[in-house]
Tab-separated table of C-alpha atoms in Angstrom:
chain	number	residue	atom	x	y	z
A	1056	UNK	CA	-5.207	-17.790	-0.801
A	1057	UNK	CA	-3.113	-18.728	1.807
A	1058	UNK	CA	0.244	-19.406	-0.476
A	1059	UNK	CA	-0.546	-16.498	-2.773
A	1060	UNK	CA	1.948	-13.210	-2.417
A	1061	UNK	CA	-0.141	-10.217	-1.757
A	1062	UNK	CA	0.814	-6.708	-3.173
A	1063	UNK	CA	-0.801	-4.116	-1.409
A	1064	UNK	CA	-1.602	-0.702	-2.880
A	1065	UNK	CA	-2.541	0.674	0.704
A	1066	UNK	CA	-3.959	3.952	-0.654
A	1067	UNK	CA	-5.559	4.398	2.349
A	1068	UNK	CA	-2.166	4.403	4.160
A	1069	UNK	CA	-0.712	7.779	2.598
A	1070	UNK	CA	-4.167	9.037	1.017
A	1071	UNK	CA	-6.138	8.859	4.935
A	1072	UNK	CA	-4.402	12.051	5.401
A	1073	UNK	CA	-3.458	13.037	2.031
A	1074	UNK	CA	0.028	12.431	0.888
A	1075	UNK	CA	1.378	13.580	-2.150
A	1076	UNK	CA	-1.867	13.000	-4.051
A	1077	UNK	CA	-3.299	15.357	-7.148
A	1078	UNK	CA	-7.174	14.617	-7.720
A	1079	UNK	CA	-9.326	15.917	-11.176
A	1080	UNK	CA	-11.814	17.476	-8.871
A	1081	UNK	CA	-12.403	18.685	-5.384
A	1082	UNK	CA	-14.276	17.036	-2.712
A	1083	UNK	CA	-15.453	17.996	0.662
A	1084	UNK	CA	-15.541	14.575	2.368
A	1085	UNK	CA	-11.999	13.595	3.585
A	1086	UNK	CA	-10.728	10.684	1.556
A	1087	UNK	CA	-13.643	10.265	-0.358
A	1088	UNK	CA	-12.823	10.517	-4.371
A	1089	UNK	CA	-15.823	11.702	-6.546
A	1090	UNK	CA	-16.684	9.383	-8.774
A	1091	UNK	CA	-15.075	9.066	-11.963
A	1092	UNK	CA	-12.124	10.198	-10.170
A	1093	UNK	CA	-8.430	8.805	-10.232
A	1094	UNK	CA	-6.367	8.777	-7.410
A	1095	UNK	CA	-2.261	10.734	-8.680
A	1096	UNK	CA	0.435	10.586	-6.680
A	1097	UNK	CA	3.546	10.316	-8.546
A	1098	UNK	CA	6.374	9.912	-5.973
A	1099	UNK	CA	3.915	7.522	-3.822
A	1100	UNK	CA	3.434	5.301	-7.365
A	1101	UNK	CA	7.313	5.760	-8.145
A	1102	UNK	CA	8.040	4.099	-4.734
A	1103	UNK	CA	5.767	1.649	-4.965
A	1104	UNK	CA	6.489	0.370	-8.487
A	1105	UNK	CA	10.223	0.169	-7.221
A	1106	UNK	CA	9.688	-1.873	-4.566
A	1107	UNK	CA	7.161	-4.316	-6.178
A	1108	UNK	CA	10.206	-4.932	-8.728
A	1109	UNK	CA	12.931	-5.539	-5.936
A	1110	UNK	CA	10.860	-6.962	-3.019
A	1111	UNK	CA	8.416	-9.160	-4.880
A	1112	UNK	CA	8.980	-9.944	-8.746
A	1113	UNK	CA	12.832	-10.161	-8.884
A	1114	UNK	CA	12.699	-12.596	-6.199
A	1115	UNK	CA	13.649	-16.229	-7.058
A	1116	UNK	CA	10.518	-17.195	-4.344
A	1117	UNK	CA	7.727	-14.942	-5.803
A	1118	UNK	CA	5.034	-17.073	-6.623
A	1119	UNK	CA	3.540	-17.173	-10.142
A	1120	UNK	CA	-0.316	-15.208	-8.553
A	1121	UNK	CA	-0.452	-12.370	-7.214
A	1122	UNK	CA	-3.032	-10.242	-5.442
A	1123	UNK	CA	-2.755	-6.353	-5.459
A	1124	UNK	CA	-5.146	-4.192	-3.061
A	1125	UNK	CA	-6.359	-0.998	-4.717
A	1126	UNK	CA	-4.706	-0.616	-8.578
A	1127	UNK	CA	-5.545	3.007	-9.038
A	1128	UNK	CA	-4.224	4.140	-12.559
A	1129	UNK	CA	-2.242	0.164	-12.761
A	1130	UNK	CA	1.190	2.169	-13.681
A	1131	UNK	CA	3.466	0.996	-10.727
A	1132	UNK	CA	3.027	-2.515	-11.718
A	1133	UNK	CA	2.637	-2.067	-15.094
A	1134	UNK	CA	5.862	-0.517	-14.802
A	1135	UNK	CA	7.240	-3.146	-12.355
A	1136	UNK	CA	6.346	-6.067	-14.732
A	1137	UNK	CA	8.303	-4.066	-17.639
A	1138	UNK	CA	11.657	-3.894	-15.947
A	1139	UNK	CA	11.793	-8.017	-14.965
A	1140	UNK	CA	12.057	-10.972	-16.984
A	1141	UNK	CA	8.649	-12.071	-18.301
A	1142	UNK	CA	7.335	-15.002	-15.912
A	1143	UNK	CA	5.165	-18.317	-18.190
A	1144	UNK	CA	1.894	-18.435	-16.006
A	1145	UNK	CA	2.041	-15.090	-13.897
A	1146	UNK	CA	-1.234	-13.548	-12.974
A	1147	UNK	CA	-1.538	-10.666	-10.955
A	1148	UNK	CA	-4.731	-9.712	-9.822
A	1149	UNK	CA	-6.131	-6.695	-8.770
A	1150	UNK	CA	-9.192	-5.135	-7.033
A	1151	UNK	CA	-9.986	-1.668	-7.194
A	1152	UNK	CA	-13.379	-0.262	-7.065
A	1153	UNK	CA	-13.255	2.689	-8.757
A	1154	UNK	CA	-14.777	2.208	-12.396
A	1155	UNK	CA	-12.650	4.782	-13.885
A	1156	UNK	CA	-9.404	3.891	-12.474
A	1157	UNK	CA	-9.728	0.124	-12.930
A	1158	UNK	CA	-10.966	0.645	-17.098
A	1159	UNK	CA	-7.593	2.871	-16.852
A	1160	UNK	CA	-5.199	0.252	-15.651
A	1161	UNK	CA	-6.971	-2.419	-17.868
A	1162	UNK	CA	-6.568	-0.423	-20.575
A	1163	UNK	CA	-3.141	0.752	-19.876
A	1164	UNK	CA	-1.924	-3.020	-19.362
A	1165	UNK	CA	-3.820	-4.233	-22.644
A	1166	UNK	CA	-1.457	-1.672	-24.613
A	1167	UNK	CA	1.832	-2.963	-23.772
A	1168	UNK	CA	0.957	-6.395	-24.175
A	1169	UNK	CA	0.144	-7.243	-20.204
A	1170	UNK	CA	-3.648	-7.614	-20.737
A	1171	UNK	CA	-3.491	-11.488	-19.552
A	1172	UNK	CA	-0.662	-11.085	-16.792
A	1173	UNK	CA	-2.333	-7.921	-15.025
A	1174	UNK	CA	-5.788	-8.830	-14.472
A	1175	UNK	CA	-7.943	-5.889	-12.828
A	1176	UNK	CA	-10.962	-6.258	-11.401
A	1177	UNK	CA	-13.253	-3.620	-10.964
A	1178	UNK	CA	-14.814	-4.811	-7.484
A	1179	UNK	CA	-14.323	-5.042	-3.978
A	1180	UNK	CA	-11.438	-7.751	-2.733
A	1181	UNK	CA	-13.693	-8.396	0.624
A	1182	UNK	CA	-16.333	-10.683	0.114
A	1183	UNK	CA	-19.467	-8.396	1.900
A	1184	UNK	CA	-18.095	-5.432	0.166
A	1185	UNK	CA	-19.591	-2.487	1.925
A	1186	UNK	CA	-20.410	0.001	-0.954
A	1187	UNK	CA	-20.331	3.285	1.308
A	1188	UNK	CA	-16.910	2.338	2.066
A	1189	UNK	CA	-14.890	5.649	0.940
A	1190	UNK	CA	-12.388	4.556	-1.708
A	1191	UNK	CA	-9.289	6.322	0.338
A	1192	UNK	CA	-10.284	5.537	3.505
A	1193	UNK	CA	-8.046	4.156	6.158
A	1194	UNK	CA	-9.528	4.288	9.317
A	1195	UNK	CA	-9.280	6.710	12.285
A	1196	UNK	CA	-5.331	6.161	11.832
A	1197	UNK	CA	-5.003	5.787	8.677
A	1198	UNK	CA	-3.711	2.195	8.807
A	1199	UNK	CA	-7.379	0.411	9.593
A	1200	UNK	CA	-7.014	-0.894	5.936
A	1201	UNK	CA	-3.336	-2.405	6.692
A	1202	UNK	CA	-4.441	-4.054	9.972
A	1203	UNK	CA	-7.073	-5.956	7.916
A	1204	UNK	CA	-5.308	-7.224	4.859
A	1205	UNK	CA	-2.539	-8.612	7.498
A	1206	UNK	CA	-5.650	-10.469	9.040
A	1207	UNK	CA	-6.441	-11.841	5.240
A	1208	UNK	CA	-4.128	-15.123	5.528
A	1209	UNK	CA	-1.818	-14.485	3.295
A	1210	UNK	CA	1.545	-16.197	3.394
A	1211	UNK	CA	3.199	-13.172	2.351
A	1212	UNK	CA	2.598	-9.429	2.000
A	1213	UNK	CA	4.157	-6.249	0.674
A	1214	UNK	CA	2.338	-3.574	2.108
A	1215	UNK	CA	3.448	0.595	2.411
A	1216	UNK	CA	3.540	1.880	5.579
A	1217	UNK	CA	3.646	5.391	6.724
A	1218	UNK	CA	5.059	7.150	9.470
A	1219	UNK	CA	2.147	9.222	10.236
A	1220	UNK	CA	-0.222	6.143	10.345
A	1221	UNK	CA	0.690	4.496	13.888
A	1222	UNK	CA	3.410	2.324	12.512
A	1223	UNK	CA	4.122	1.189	15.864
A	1224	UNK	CA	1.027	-0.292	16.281
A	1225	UNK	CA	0.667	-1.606	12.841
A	1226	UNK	CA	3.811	-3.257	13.255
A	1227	UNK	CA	2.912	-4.764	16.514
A	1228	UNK	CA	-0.237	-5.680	15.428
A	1229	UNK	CA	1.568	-7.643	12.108
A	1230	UNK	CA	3.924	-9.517	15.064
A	1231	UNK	CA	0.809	-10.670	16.662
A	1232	UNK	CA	-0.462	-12.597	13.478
A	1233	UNK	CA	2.844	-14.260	13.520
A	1234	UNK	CA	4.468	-12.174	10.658
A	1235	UNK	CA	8.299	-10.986	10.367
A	1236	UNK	CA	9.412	-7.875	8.586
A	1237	UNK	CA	11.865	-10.017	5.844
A	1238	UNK	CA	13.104	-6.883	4.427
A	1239	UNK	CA	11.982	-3.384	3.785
A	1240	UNK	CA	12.790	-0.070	1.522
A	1241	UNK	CA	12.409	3.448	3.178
A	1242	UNK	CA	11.799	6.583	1.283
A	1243	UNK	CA	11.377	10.523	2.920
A	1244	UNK	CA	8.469	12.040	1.289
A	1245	UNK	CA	6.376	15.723	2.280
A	1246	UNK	CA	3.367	15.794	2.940
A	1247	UNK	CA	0.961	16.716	0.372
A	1248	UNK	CA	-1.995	19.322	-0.427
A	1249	UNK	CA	-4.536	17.650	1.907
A	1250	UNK	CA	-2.284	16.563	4.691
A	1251	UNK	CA	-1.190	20.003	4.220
A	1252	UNK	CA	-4.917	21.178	4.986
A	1253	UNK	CA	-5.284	22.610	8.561
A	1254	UNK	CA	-7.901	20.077	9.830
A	1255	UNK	CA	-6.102	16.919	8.691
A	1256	UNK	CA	-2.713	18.558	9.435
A	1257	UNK	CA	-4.281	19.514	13.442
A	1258	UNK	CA	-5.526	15.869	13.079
A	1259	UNK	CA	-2.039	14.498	11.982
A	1260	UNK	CA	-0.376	17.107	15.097
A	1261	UNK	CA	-2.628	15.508	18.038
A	1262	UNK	CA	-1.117	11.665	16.587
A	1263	UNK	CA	1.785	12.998	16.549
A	1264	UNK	CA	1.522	14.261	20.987
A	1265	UNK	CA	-0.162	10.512	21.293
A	1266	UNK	CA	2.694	8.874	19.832
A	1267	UNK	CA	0.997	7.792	16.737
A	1268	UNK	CA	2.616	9.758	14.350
A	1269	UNK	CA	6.349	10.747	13.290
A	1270	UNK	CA	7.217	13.245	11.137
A	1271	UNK	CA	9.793	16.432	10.651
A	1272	UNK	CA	8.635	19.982	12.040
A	1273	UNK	CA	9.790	20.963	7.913
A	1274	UNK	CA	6.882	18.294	7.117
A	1275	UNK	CA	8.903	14.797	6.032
A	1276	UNK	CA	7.768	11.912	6.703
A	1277	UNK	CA	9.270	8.217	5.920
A	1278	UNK	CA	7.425	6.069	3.608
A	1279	UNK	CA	8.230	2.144	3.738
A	1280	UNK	CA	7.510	-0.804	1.404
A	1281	UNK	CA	7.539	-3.864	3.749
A	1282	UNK	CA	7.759	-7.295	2.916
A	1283	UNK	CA	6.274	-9.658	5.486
A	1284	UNK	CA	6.500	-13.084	5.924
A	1285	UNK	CA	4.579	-15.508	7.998
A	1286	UNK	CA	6.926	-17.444	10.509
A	1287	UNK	CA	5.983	-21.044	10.449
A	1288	UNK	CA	5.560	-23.028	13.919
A	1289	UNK	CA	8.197	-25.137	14.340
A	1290	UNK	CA	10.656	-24.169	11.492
A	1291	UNK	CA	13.835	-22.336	12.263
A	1292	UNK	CA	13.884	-18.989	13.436
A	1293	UNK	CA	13.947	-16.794	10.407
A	1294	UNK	CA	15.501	-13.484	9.997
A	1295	UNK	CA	13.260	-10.158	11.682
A	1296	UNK	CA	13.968	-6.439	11.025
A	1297	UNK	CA	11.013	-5.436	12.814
A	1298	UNK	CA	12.989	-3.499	14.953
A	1299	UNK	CA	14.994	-1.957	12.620
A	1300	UNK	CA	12.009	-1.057	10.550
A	1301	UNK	CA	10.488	0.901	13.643
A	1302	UNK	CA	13.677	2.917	14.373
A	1303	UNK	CA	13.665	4.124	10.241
A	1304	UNK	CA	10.069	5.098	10.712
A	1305	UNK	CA	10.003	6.896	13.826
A	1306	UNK	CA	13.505	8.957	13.896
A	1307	UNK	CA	11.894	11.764	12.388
């Protein structure tokens, strides 16, 4: 696992709170979707696909296997992997664990051709998969999920992070397991229907007074693709935009 690349759908990053996201049917339960539900949120997916084509695939480095964390629908990368040069041997795999939304993407990759490069798997990527495990969940901060995959020992990882969803700590947290921010892409997005929704948005305020949270009074908040690296003892220092990355995320 260790030299894979891992490409991180973080749903849980924008989706804790809300986002941009469009659902099929209503649910009470924050960040739970209803089964036979599939996650929509068309300027989150946009970003994403754009930054898994410049930060991962059009790399000369990106290795030939990939591992993606929650496919949803499967159109950012489908879309991605349509807009490079076709790669002998790439596999990307992905986990998502909603029935409906992984027989989407396979489905969707199977008609243009990309049945054998994007492999989804309709499980769980952790090994004692805990079933009650809401499928947008992302912790009490909404970047629980992001703290974990950085603890999953991958080499490398491009992961969205959100400026309401303690990016301070989540970037401190990636610095402590010996990762460096090689390069990044920022978008401004507003918030969506549920962040929108007075509990989560009262939730979202008190972050915001405990320092956890940055947004706009007008509701924008920066969305980043990240690409970290692990730095390897003893090899030369290599190039860090941690710091830079915080100051984009928190000037709103």
């Amino acid at each position: 696992m260790a030299k894979s690349a891992a490409l991180y759908e973080v749903l849980g990053e924008v989706a804790k709170t809300g986002g941009s996201s469009t659902a099929t049917s209503a649910t009470d339960l924050p960040g739970l979707l209803p089964a036979g539900q599939v996650f929509v949120c068309p300027e989150e997916s946009l970003f994403y696909s754009q930054a898994v084509e410049k930060l991962v695939l059009s790399r000369p480095d990106c290795p030939a296997s990939l591992v993606e964390f929650g496919a949803g629908d499967g159109s950012p990368i489908i879309s991605a992997l349509l807009k490079v040069p076709p790669v002998a041997g790439r596999a990307i795999h992905a986990y998502e664990i909603s029935p409906a939304s992984a027989q989407l993407a396979a489905a969707s990759a199977a008609r243009v051709g990309l049945g054998d490069t994007y492999l989804v798997h309709n499980s769980c990527f952790w090994e004692d998969n805990d079933i009650m495990m809401p499928g947008l969940w992302g912790g009490r901060d909404g970047a629980g999920l992001t703290r974990e995959l950085l603890l999953a020992g991958f080499d490398t990882a491009m992961l969205l992070i959100s400026a309401y969803s303690n990016p301070v700590l989540t970037l401190q947290h990636a610095r402590d397991q010996g990762y460096a921010v090689e390069d990044f892409l920022c978008a401004p997005l507003p918030f969506g229907t549920y962040s929108s929704e007075p509990r989560v948005r009262q939730w979202i305020t008190e972050m915001k007074e405990r320092g956890e949270a940055f947004y706009s009074r007008r509701g924008v908040y920066m969305l980043a693709a990240v690409l970290f690296k692990k730095q390897k003892p003893g090899a030369p220092d290599q190039a860090d935009l941690t710091d830079e990355l915080l100051r984009v995320l928190t000037v709103l």
